[in-house]
């Protein structure tokens, strides 16, 4: 009863906060309007950034009858931003797909997992605390993911692959980091299918003169009038025919200034700006890597964070970030330093650069940031999978819409071919990628590993002893080896048995070969902190007050509140965070600009 009462109180508080935020937004818009009187507006709202959050916010504004200018420094080919390149994974709770797979999930279990993973510890109860609004957003998001998220997206035509994935399996405690059950729902059509319904809505609004695209418009400053944000100014870049993801010219051919009662910043994170990543790298993750590969296009540079801060917005939790440890150098890169992440199943053995096996929870698919710290602690920027052909055929998936043509193109026959053959993109990386070593014997494999890095750190006898010790644990259906226990656990879940976990076998089983070693690079990806926003998406200043006329959504706002994930992500929550925060900010801005 006490828990129920507390939950009800929190829910009431959040509802009042949302309502209060919307009403306050309307009042702020009126005050901004008086400052605006001397200069006619060019639209009801300006959205800065044409990624997923920007598209969702724009669609909401247009649906409410508002006129919107959607600005992006890139050419039209990049509409949809990073979401287009994604695997399309979405975090859903107690979904139809979960129930089909026999998964018992609840909002309470998801909230337990979120709190254990996020580790909020920066002023949750203090309205000025860095984690205050992040916590509020997290609670609202888990409500959304266990409530209307699936029906809302399904109503827009989004569908999901029926086998639910189990990402971020955690650190070994019920109330610690990680997903207790599979929740990673892969969109049928991957990232492009998540973007598609919102792009269609926005393009229809363009046809109806509700939305105007302003591509090649780089925002360099937010315009303020009487303390309120009243527009944007910047540079017009020369036209570019660069294909999606390719770098575009930064040659300036003109200037612009545009005005509107509200501006929504949806410009993304810092993943392609390695200098900014290192500048914000926290000591708790060890020494910043000297060498990293890049998981996002070059335009994901973080420029709008400082620009918005200069206009009064508060940046919180800048030291929280999410980078992957299983990165491959793309043999056919689209953007500079282009890296692809392996989404691994649980069976590959993981070794550091010196050939020492990692211990729990540094196992494939368990605790990304703990493993990142373990890698940086070695003093090297890479690690190794030692695995077999049998494992990679069943367990390796590559992040990215372009690396999954069967799912992206909705090709059922190509998808079914995974049953009897290694997916073609995996085989191409094995053949052409610089990070793969393939051999028939362990001594040959070690020679190849040492040749690849030039470090000569792998000792054959030491590696052999560790592999043999692990292989002996495979003789019984029980084990003291945490990874072997994890494999057995995975094989008890039908989804893993069907598509993500190879039958338990010894690494040195010749029938499972050849042997494969994969050098794993650190891959930059997501910004977990950012502009602090209230539950209406309004950007707050250092005093905890809303900056009149200014909203933010998506990665630039830490996916809501300046860091909805806390220190870690449960996966499938980045696209969802863009959807939820974009929708929230768009609706609140529409209410604030209503007549």
Coordinates of C-alpha atoms in Angstrom, one line a residue:
X1 CA 0.0 0.0 0.0
X2 CA 2.8 2.4 0.8
X3 CA 4.5 1.7 -2.5
X4 CA 1.2 2.2 -4.4
X5 CA 0.6 5.5 -2.6
X6 CA 4.1 6.7 -3.4
X7 CA 3.7 5.7 -7.0
X8 CA 0.4 7.5 -7.2
X9 CA 2.0 10.6 -5.6
X10 CA 4.8 10.5 -8.1
X11 CA 2.4 10.1 -11.0
X12 CA 0.2 13.0 -9.8
X13 CA 3.4 15.1 -9.3
X14 CA 4.5 14.4 -12.8
X15 CA 1.1 15.2 -14.3
X16 CA 1.0 18.5 -12.5
X17 CA 4.6 19.2 -13.6
X18 CA 3.7 18.5 -17.3
X19 CA 0.5 20.6 -17.0
X20 CA 2.3 23.4 -15.2
X21 CA 5.1 23.4 -17.8
X22 CA 2.6 23.7 -20.7
X23 CA 0.8 26.5 -19.0
X24 CA 4.0 28.3 -18.2
X25 CA 5.1 27.8 -21.7
X26 CA 2.0 29.6 -22.9
X27 CA 2.6 32.4 -20.6
X28 CA 6.2 32.7 -21.7
X29 CA 5.2 32.7 -25.3
X30 CA 2.9 35.7 -24.5
X31 CA 5.7 37.6 -22.9
X32 CA 8.0 36.7 -25.8
X33 CA 5.3 38.0 -28.1
X34 CA 5.5 41.5 -26.7
X35 CA 9.2 41.6 -27.3
X36 CA 8.4 40.3 -30.8
X37 CA 6.0 43.1 -31.7
X38 CA 8.7 45.2 -33.3
X39 CA 9.7 42.5 -35.7
X40 CA 7.4 40.2 -37.6
X41 CA 8.1 36.5 -37.2
X42 CA 9.0 34.2 -40.1
X43 CA 7.1 31.2 -38.6
X44 CA 5.4 30.0 -35.5
X45 CA 8.4 27.9 -34.7
X46 CA 12.0 27.1 -35.8
X47 CA 13.4 23.6 -35.4
X48 CA 17.2 23.3 -35.6
X49 CA 18.2 19.9 -36.8
X50 CA 16.5 17.4 -39.3
X51 CA 17.2 14.2 -37.4
X52 CA 14.5 12.0 -35.9
X53 CA 13.7 14.2 -32.9
X54 CA 13.5 17.3 -35.2
X55 CA 11.2 15.5 -37.6
X56 CA 8.9 14.3 -34.7
X57 CA 8.8 17.8 -33.2
X58 CA 8.1 19.4 -36.6
X59 CA 5.3 16.8 -37.3
X60 CA 3.6 17.6 -34.0
X61 CA 3.8 21.4 -34.6
X62 CA 2.4 21.0 -38.1
X63 CA -0.4 18.8 -36.9
X64 CA -1.4 21.5 -34.5
X65 CA -1.6 24.0 -37.4
X66 CA 1.7 25.8 -36.7
X67 CA 4.0 27.1 -39.4
X68 CA 7.5 25.7 -39.0
X69 CA 10.9 26.4 -40.4
X70 CA 13.1 23.2 -40.3
X71 CA 16.8 24.1 -40.5
X72 CA 19.8 21.8 -41.1
X73 CA 23.3 22.5 -42.1
X74 CA 23.4 19.4 -44.2
X75 CA 21.8 18.8 -47.6
X76 CA 18.4 17.2 -47.9
X77 CA 20.0 13.8 -48.5
X78 CA 20.7 13.6 -44.7
X79 CA 17.1 14.1 -43.6
X80 CA 16.5 11.7 -40.7
X81 CA 20.0 12.1 -39.3
X82 CA 21.7 9.3 -37.4
X83 CA 18.4 7.4 -37.0
X84 CA 18.5 6.4 -40.6
X85 CA 21.8 4.5 -40.1
X86 CA 20.6 2.7 -37.0
X87 CA 19.7 -0.9 -36.4
X88 CA 16.2 0.3 -35.5
X89 CA 16.2 -1.1 -32.0
X90 CA 13.5 0.1 -29.6
X91 CA 13.0 -0.5 -25.9
X92 CA 9.4 -1.7 -25.2
X93 CA 8.0 -3.1 -22.0
X94 CA 5.4 -5.9 -21.8
X95 CA 4.9 -5.9 -25.6
X96 CA 3.0 -8.3 -27.8
X97 CA 6.4 -9.5 -29.1
X98 CA 7.6 -10.2 -25.6
X99 CA 4.5 -12.2 -24.7
X100 CA 4.8 -14.2 -27.9
X101 CA 8.4 -15.2 -26.8
X102 CA 7.2 -16.1 -23.3
X103 CA 8.8 -13.1 -21.6
X104 CA 7.2 -11.8 -18.5
X105 CA 7.9 -8.1 -18.2
X106 CA 6.3 -5.3 -16.2
X107 CA 6.7 -1.6 -15.8
X108 CA 8.0 -2.2 -12.2
X109 CA 10.7 -4.5 -13.4
X110 CA 11.7 -2.1 -16.2
X111 CA 11.9 0.8 -13.7
X112 CA 14.0 -1.3 -11.4
X113 CA 16.4 -2.1 -14.3
X114 CA 16.4 1.6 -15.4
X115 CA 17.3 2.9 -11.9
X116 CA 20.0 0.2 -11.4
X117 CA 21.5 1.0 -14.7
X118 CA 21.3 4.8 -14.6
X119 CA 22.7 5.2 -11.1
X120 CA 21.2 8.8 -10.7
X121 CA 23.2 10.5 -7.9
X122 CA 23.3 14.2 -8.7
X123 CA 20.6 16.0 -6.8
X124 CA 17.5 14.0 -7.8
X125 CA 15.3 15.8 -5.3
X126 CA 16.9 19.3 -5.8
X127 CA 15.1 21.2 -8.6
X128 CA 18.5 22.6 -9.5
X129 CA 20.3 19.2 -9.4
X130 CA 21.8 17.8 -12.6
X131 CA 19.7 14.6 -12.2
X132 CA 16.5 16.1 -11.1
X133 CA 14.8 16.5 -14.5
X134 CA 16.7 13.5 -15.8
X135 CA 15.0 11.3 -13.2
X136 CA 11.6 12.8 -14.0
X137 CA 12.1 12.2 -17.7
X138 CA 13.3 8.6 -17.0
X139 CA 10.1 7.9 -15.0
X140 CA 8.0 9.4 -17.8
X141 CA 9.8 7.5 -20.4
X142 CA 9.4 4.1 -18.7
X143 CA 5.7 4.9 -18.4
X144 CA 5.7 5.6 -22.2
X145 CA 7.6 2.5 -23.1
X146 CA 5.3 0.3 -21.1
X147 CA 2.2 2.2 -22.2
X148 CA 1.3 4.0 -25.4
X149 CA 4.7 3.8 -27.2
X150 CA 4.0 0.6 -29.1
X151 CA 0.4 1.4 -30.0
X152 CA 1.4 5.0 -31.1
X153 CA 4.1 3.7 -33.4
X154 CA 2.0 0.7 -34.7
X155 CA -0.7 3.2 -35.6
X156 CA 1.9 4.9 -37.8
X157 CA 2.7 1.7 -39.5
X158 CA 5.8 0.6 -37.6
X159 CA 6.3 -3.1 -37.2
X160 CA 8.9 -5.2 -35.4
X161 CA 10.8 -8.4 -36.0
X162 CA 9.0 -10.9 -33.7
X163 CA 12.2 -12.2 -31.9
X164 CA 13.0 -9.8 -29.1
X165 CA 16.7 -9.2 -28.5
X166 CA 18.5 -9.2 -25.1
X167 CA 21.0 -6.3 -25.0
X168 CA 23.0 -5.1 -22.0
X169 CA 22.4 -8.2 -19.8
X170 CA 24.1 -6.4 -16.9
X171 CA 26.5 -6.9 -14.0
X172 CA 25.0 -9.9 -12.1
X173 CA 22.7 -8.3 -9.5
X174 CA 18.9 -8.0 -9.7
X175 CA 19.0 -4.4 -8.8
X176 CA 22.2 -3.6 -10.6
X177 CA 22.8 -2.5 -14.2
X178 CA 21.2 -4.3 -17.2
X179 CA 18.0 -5.7 -18.6
X180 CA 16.5 -8.5 -16.6
X181 CA 14.6 -9.7 -19.6
X182 CA 14.9 -9.2 -23.4
X183 CA 13.5 -5.8 -24.5
X184 CA 15.3 -4.9 -27.7
X185 CA 12.7 -4.8 -30.4
X186 CA 14.2 -4.5 -33.9
X187 CA 12.1 -2.5 -36.3
X188 CA 11.1 -4.3 -39.5
X189 CA 12.9 -2.0 -41.9
X190 CA 15.5 -0.9 -39.3
X191 CA 16.3 2.7 -38.8
X192 CA 14.8 4.0 -42.1
X193 CA 11.4 2.5 -41.1
X194 CA 11.5 4.4 -37.8
X195 CA 12.2 7.7 -39.7
X196 CA 9.7 7.1 -42.5
X197 CA 6.3 7.9 -40.9
X198 CA 7.6 11.2 -39.5
X199 CA 9.4 12.2 -42.7
X200 CA 6.1 11.5 -44.6
X201 CA 4.2 13.7 -42.2
X202 CA 6.7 16.5 -42.5
X203 CA 6.8 16.3 -46.3
X204 CA 3.0 16.4 -46.4
X205 CA 3.1 19.5 -44.2
X206 CA 5.6 21.0 -46.7
X207 CA 3.0 20.4 -49.5
X208 CA 0.4 22.1 -47.3
X209 CA 2.6 25.1 -46.7
X210 CA 2.9 24.4 -43.0
X211 CA 6.6 23.5 -43.1
X212 CA 9.5 25.0 -45.0
X213 CA 12.8 23.2 -45.3
X214 CA 15.9 25.3 -44.9
X215 CA 18.8 22.9 -45.8
X216 CA 22.4 24.2 -45.8
X217 CA 21.5 26.7 -43.1
X218 CA 24.0 26.5 -40.3
X219 CA 22.9 28.1 -37.1
X220 CA 25.7 30.1 -35.5
X221 CA 23.7 31.9 -32.8
X222 CA 20.4 32.0 -31.1
X223 CA 18.8 35.5 -31.3
X224 CA 17.5 36.8 -27.9
X225 CA 15.2 39.8 -27.3
X226 CA 14.5 40.9 -23.8
X227 CA 15.8 37.7 -22.3
X228 CA 13.7 35.5 -24.6
X229 CA 14.9 33.4 -27.6
X230 CA 13.3 34.9 -30.6
X231 CA 15.1 33.4 -33.5
X232 CA 18.3 32.2 -35.1
X233 CA 21.1 33.6 -37.2
X234 CA 23.9 31.9 -39.1
X235 CA 25.5 31.1 -42.4
X236 CA 24.1 29.8 -45.7
X237 CA 26.4 27.1 -47.0
X238 CA 26.9 26.4 -50.7
X239 CA 24.7 23.8 -52.3
X240 CA 26.0 20.2 -51.9
X241 CA 25.3 17.0 -53.7
X242 CA 27.0 14.9 -51.0
X243 CA 25.3 11.6 -50.5
X244 CA 23.8 10.7 -47.2
X245 CA 26.4 10.4 -44.5
X246 CA 29.2 11.9 -46.7
X247 CA 30.9 15.1 -45.5
X248 CA 29.6 18.2 -47.1
X249 CA 31.2 21.5 -47.9
X250 CA 31.5 24.2 -45.3
X251 CA 31.9 27.1 -47.9
X252 CA 29.7 30.0 -46.8
X253 CA 27.8 31.8 -49.6
X254 CA 25.5 34.0 -47.5
X255 CA 24.0 34.9 -44.1
X256 CA 20.5 34.6 -42.6
X257 CA 18.4 35.6 -39.7
X258 CA 15.0 34.1 -39.0
X259 CA 12.6 34.8 -36.2
X260 CA 9.9 32.9 -34.4
X261 CA 8.3 32.8 -30.9
X262 CA 9.9 29.5 -30.2
X263 CA 13.0 27.6 -31.2
X264 CA 13.5 23.9 -30.7
X265 CA 17.1 22.6 -30.8
X266 CA 17.4 19.0 -32.0
X267 CA 20.9 19.0 -33.3
X268 CA 22.3 15.8 -31.9
X269 CA 25.4 14.9 -29.9
X270 CA 29.2 15.1 -30.1
X271 CA 30.2 11.6 -31.4
X272 CA 32.1 12.7 -34.4
X273 CA 34.1 15.4 -32.5
X274 CA 36.8 13.3 -30.9
X275 CA 38.4 16.4 -29.4
X276 CA 35.1 17.2 -27.6
X277 CA 34.7 13.5 -26.6
X278 CA 38.2 13.6 -25.0
X279 CA 37.6 17.0 -23.4
X280 CA 34.5 15.6 -21.6
X281 CA 35.9 12.1 -20.9
X282 CA 35.5 11.2 -17.2
X283 CA 38.3 9.9 -15.0
X284 CA 36.0 7.0 -14.0
X285 CA 36.4 5.6 -17.5
X286 CA 40.1 5.7 -17.4
X287 CA 42.5 7.5 -19.8
X288 CA 40.8 8.8 -23.0
X289 CA 41.7 6.5 -25.9
X290 CA 44.4 7.9 -28.3
X291 CA 42.7 6.1 -31.1
X292 CA 39.0 5.8 -31.7
X293 CA 36.8 5.1 -34.7
X294 CA 33.6 7.0 -35.3
X295 CA 30.0 5.6 -35.2
X296 CA 28.3 8.7 -36.5
X297 CA 28.6 11.0 -39.6
X298 CA 31.1 13.9 -39.4
X299 CA 28.3 16.5 -39.0
X300 CA 27.5 15.2 -35.4
X301 CA 29.9 17.8 -34.0
X302 CA 28.2 19.2 -30.9
X303 CA 28.3 22.8 -32.1
X304 CA 24.8 23.7 -30.9
X305 CA 25.5 22.8 -27.3
X306 CA 27.9 25.7 -26.8
X307 CA 25.7 28.0 -29.0
X308 CA 22.6 27.2 -26.9
X309 CA 24.6 27.6 -23.6
X310 CA 25.6 31.0 -24.8
X311 CA 22.0 31.9 -25.1
X312 CA 21.4 30.9 -21.5
X313 CA 20.8 27.2 -21.6
X314 CA 22.4 25.0 -19.0
X315 CA 24.4 21.9 -19.9
X316 CA 24.4 19.1 -17.3
X317 CA 26.2 15.8 -17.1
X318 CA 28.6 16.4 -19.9
X319 CA 30.9 13.7 -18.6
X320 CA 28.3 11.0 -19.3
X321 CA 28.7 9.3 -22.6
X322 CA 28.1 6.0 -24.3
X323 CA 30.8 4.5 -26.5
X324 CA 31.0 0.9 -27.7
X325 CA 33.9 -1.5 -27.2
X326 CA 33.2 -3.8 -30.2
X327 CA 34.0 -1.5 -33.1
X328 CA 35.3 -2.6 -36.5
X329 CA 37.0 -0.4 -39.0
X330 CA 34.7 -0.2 -42.0
X331 CA 36.4 -1.5 -45.1
X332 CA 34.0 0.5 -47.2
X333 CA 33.6 3.8 -45.2
X334 CA 30.9 6.3 -45.7
X335 CA 32.1 9.0 -43.3
X336 CA 35.6 9.7 -42.0
X337 CA 36.9 7.0 -39.5
X338 CA 33.6 5.1 -40.1
X339 CA 33.3 2.3 -37.6
X340 CA 30.7 -0.5 -37.3
X341 CA 29.7 -2.1 -34.0
X342 CA 29.4 -5.9 -33.6
X343 CA 26.3 -6.7 -31.6
X344 CA 27.6 -9.9 -30.1
X345 CA 25.9 -13.0 -28.7
X346 CA 27.3 -14.4 -25.5
X347 CA 29.8 -17.0 -26.6
X348 CA 33.0 -15.4 -28.0
X349 CA 35.9 -15.3 -25.5
X350 CA 37.0 -11.7 -24.8
X351 CA 40.7 -10.9 -24.1
X352 CA 42.6 -7.6 -23.5
X353 CA 45.4 -6.5 -25.8
X354 CA 47.9 -8.6 -23.8
X355 CA 45.9 -11.8 -24.2
X356 CA 44.4 -11.8 -20.7
X357 CA 40.8 -12.9 -20.5
X358 CA 38.3 -10.5 -19.1
X359 CA 36.2 -11.6 -16.1
X360 CA 32.5 -10.9 -15.4
X361 CA 30.8 -8.6 -16.2
X362 CA 33.1 -7.9 -19.1
X363 CA 31.5 -10.5 -21.3
X364 CA 29.9 -10.0 -24.8
X365 CA 26.6 -8.2 -24.4
X366 CA 26.7 -7.6 -20.7
X367 CA 28.0 -4.3 -19.4
X368 CA 29.4 -1.9 -22.0
X369 CA 30.8 0.9 -19.9
X370 CA 32.3 -1.5 -17.3
X371 CA 34.1 -3.2 -20.2
X372 CA 35.2 0.2 -21.6
X373 CA 36.8 1.0 -18.3
X374 CA 38.5 -2.4 -18.2
X375 CA 40.0 -1.8 -21.7
X376 CA 41.2 1.7 -21.0
X377 CA 42.8 0.4 -17.7
X378 CA 45.1 -1.8 -19.8
X379 CA 46.7 1.2 -21.4
X380 CA 45.7 0.0 -24.9
X381 CA 42.8 1.1 -27.1
X382 CA 41.8 -2.3 -28.4
X383 CA 40.8 -5.8 -27.2
X384 CA 40.2 -9.1 -28.9
X385 CA 37.4 -11.6 -29.5
X386 CA 38.6 -15.2 -30.0
X387 CA 35.8 -17.2 -31.5
X388 CA 34.8 -19.7 -34.1
X389 CA 33.0 -19.7 -37.4
X390 CA 30.0 -21.5 -35.8
X391 CA 29.7 -18.6 -33.3
X392 CA 30.0 -15.7 -35.7
X393 CA 27.5 -17.4 -38.1
X394 CA 24.8 -17.3 -35.4
X395 CA 25.8 -14.6 -33.0
X396 CA 27.4 -11.7 -34.9
X397 CA 25.1 -8.9 -36.0
X398 CA 26.4 -5.6 -37.3
X399 CA 24.8 -2.3 -36.2
X400 CA 23.5 -0.2 -39.0
X401 CA 20.7 -0.3 -41.5
X402 CA 23.1 -0.7 -44.4
X403 CA 24.7 -3.8 -42.7
X404 CA 21.4 -5.6 -42.5
X405 CA 19.8 -5.6 -46.0
X406 CA 17.4 -8.4 -45.1
X407 CA 15.8 -6.5 -42.3
X408 CA 16.2 -3.0 -43.9
X409 CA 14.7 -4.1 -47.2
X410 CA 12.1 -6.3 -45.5
X411 CA 13.3 -9.4 -47.4
X412 CA 12.0 -12.4 -45.7
X413 CA 13.8 -14.9 -47.9
X414 CA 17.2 -13.2 -47.3
X415 CA 16.3 -13.1 -43.6
X416 CA 15.6 -16.9 -43.5
X417 CA 18.9 -17.6 -45.2
X418 CA 20.6 -16.8 -41.8
X419 CA 19.4 -20.2 -40.7
X420 CA 21.8 -22.0 -43.0
X421 CA 24.6 -19.5 -43.8
X422 CA 26.6 -16.7 -42.2
X423 CA 25.0 -13.4 -43.2
X424 CA 26.8 -11.9 -46.2
X425 CA 27.8 -8.6 -44.5
X426 CA 29.6 -10.6 -41.8
X427 CA 31.4 -12.7 -44.4
X428 CA 32.4 -9.5 -46.2
X429 CA 33.9 -8.0 -43.0
X430 CA 35.7 -11.3 -42.3
X431 CA 37.2 -11.3 -45.8
X432 CA 37.8 -7.5 -46.3
X433 CA 38.0 -6.0 -42.8
X434 CA 41.4 -5.2 -41.4
X435 CA 40.4 -6.4 -37.9
X436 CA 39.8 -10.1 -38.7
X437 CA 42.3 -12.9 -38.4
X438 CA 41.2 -16.4 -39.6
X439 CA 43.3 -19.6 -39.0
X440 CA 43.0 -23.3 -38.7
X441 CA 45.3 -23.6 -35.7
X442 CA 45.8 -21.5 -32.6
X443 CA 49.5 -21.0 -33.2
X444 CA 48.6 -19.6 -36.7
X445 CA 45.9 -17.4 -35.1
X446 CA 48.3 -16.0 -32.6
X447 CA 50.9 -15.2 -35.3
X448 CA 48.2 -13.3 -37.2
X449 CA 47.1 -11.4 -34.1
X450 CA 50.6 -10.2 -33.3
X451 CA 51.2 -9.3 -37.0
X452 CA 48.0 -7.3 -37.2
X453 CA 48.8 -5.1 -34.2
X454 CA 52.6 -5.1 -34.5
X455 CA 52.7 -5.2 -30.6
X456 CA 53.7 -8.9 -30.3
X457 CA 51.7 -9.0 -27.0
X458 CA 49.9 -12.4 -27.4
X459 CA 51.7 -15.4 -25.9
X460 CA 50.5 -18.7 -27.5
X461 CA 50.9 -20.8 -24.3
X462 CA 49.1 -18.3 -22.1
X463 CA 46.2 -18.0 -24.6
X464 CA 46.1 -21.7 -25.0
X465 CA 45.8 -22.3 -21.2
X466 CA 42.9 -19.9 -20.8
X467 CA 41.0 -21.4 -23.8
X468 CA 41.5 -24.9 -22.6
X469 CA 40.3 -24.0 -19.1
X470 CA 37.1 -22.5 -20.5
X471 CA 36.6 -25.5 -22.8
X472 CA 36.8 -28.0 -19.9
X473 CA 33.8 -26.1 -18.4
X474 CA 31.7 -27.2 -21.4
X475 CA 31.7 -30.9 -20.5
X476 CA 28.8 -30.5 -18.1
X477 CA 25.5 -28.6 -18.2
X478 CA 26.6 -26.6 -15.2
X479 CA 29.7 -24.6 -14.5
X480 CA 31.6 -22.1 -12.3
X481 CA 32.6 -20.1 -15.3
X482 CA 30.4 -17.0 -15.4
X483 CA 30.4 -16.8 -19.2
X484 CA 29.6 -20.4 -19.6
X485 CA 26.7 -20.0 -17.2
X486 CA 25.6 -17.0 -19.3
X487 CA 25.6 -19.1 -22.4
X488 CA 23.5 -21.8 -20.7
X489 CA 21.1 -19.0 -19.5
X490 CA 20.8 -17.6 -23.0
X491 CA 20.0 -21.0 -24.5
X492 CA 17.0 -21.2 -22.1
X493 CA 15.5 -18.2 -23.9
X494 CA 13.8 -19.3 -27.2
X495 CA 14.7 -16.0 -28.9
X496 CA 18.4 -16.6 -28.3
X497 CA 18.2 -20.3 -29.2
X498 CA 16.5 -19.4 -32.5
X499 CA 18.7 -16.5 -33.7
X500 CA 21.4 -15.2 -31.3
X501 CA 23.2 -18.0 -29.5
X502 CA 25.2 -20.8 -31.0
X503 CA 24.9 -24.3 -29.6
X504 CA 27.3 -24.6 -26.7
X505 CA 30.7 -25.9 -27.9
X506 CA 34.4 -25.8 -27.2
X507 CA 36.4 -23.1 -28.9
X508 CA 39.0 -25.7 -29.9
X509 CA 36.4 -28.0 -31.4
X510 CA 37.7 -28.4 -35.0
X511 CA 34.2 -29.0 -36.4
X512 CA 33.2 -25.5 -35.2
X513 CA 36.1 -23.8 -37.0
X514 CA 38.0 -22.1 -38.4
X515 CA 39.3 -20.1 -35.5
X516 CA 38.7 -16.4 -35.7
X517 CA 40.2 -13.5 -33.8
X518 CA 38.6 -10.0 -34.1
X519 CA 40.4 -6.9 -33.0
X520 CA 37.9 -4.7 -31.3
X521 CA 38.2 -0.9 -31.4
X522 CA 36.6 1.8 -29.3
X523 CA 33.7 3.3 -31.2
X524 CA 32.3 6.7 -30.4
X525 CA 28.5 7.0 -30.4
X526 CA 26.2 8.8 -27.9
X527 CA 26.1 11.8 -25.7
X528 CA 24.2 11.0 -22.5
X529 CA 24.3 14.5 -21.0
X530 CA 23.2 17.7 -22.6
X531 CA 20.8 20.7 -22.3
X532 CA 18.7 20.4 -19.2
X533 CA 15.0 20.4 -20.0
X534 CA 11.8 20.2 -17.9
X535 CA 9.0 17.8 -18.7
X536 CA 7.7 20.1 -21.5
X537 CA 11.1 20.2 -23.2
X538 CA 11.8 23.8 -22.2
X539 CA 15.5 24.5 -21.8
X540 CA 16.4 25.6 -18.3
X541 CA 19.1 28.1 -17.3
X542 CA 21.6 27.8 -14.4
X543 CA 19.0 29.1 -11.9
X544 CA 16.6 26.3 -12.9
X545 CA 14.3 28.6 -14.8
X546 CA 13.0 28.1 -18.3
X547 CA 14.7 30.2 -21.0
X548 CA 11.7 31.8 -22.7
X549 CA 11.1 30.6 -26.2
X550 CA 13.7 27.8 -26.1
X551 CA 13.1 24.1 -26.3
X552 CA 15.3 21.1 -26.9
X553 CA 14.8 17.4 -27.8
X554 CA 16.8 14.3 -28.7
X555 CA 20.5 13.7 -28.0
X556 CA 21.3 17.4 -27.5
X557 CA 19.1 17.3 -24.4
X558 CA 20.5 14.0 -23.2
X559 CA 17.3 12.4 -24.7
X560 CA 15.4 14.4 -22.1
X561 CA 16.1 16.3 -19.0
X562 CA 19.9 16.5 -19.7
X563 CA 20.5 12.9 -19.2
X564 CA 17.5 10.5 -19.1
X565 CA 19.9 7.5 -19.1
X566 CA 22.1 8.6 -16.2
X567 CA 25.4 6.8 -16.5
X568 CA 24.4 3.9 -18.7
X569 CA 21.9 2.9 -21.3
X570 CA 19.6 -0.1 -21.4
X571 CA 19.9 -0.1 -25.3
X572 CA 17.0 0.5 -27.6
X573 CA 16.5 3.8 -25.8
X574 CA 18.2 6.3 -28.1
X575 CA 15.7 6.2 -30.9
X576 CA 12.9 6.0 -28.3
X577 CA 14.4 9.0 -26.5
X578 CA 14.3 11.0 -29.7
X579 CA 10.7 10.0 -30.4
X580 CA 9.5 10.8 -26.9
X581 CA 11.4 14.0 -26.3
X582 CA 10.6 15.2 -29.9
X583 CA 7.0 14.5 -29.4
X584 CA 6.9 16.2 -26.0
X585 CA 8.7 19.3 -27.1
X586 CA 6.7 19.6 -30.3
X587 CA 3.4 19.4 -28.5
X588 CA 4.5 21.8 -25.7
X589 CA 5.8 24.3 -28.2
X590 CA 2.5 24.1 -30.2
X591 CA 0.5 24.7 -27.0
X592 CA 2.8 27.7 -26.2
X593 CA 2.2 29.3 -29.5
X594 CA -1.5 28.7 -29.7
X595 CA -3.7 31.8 -30.2

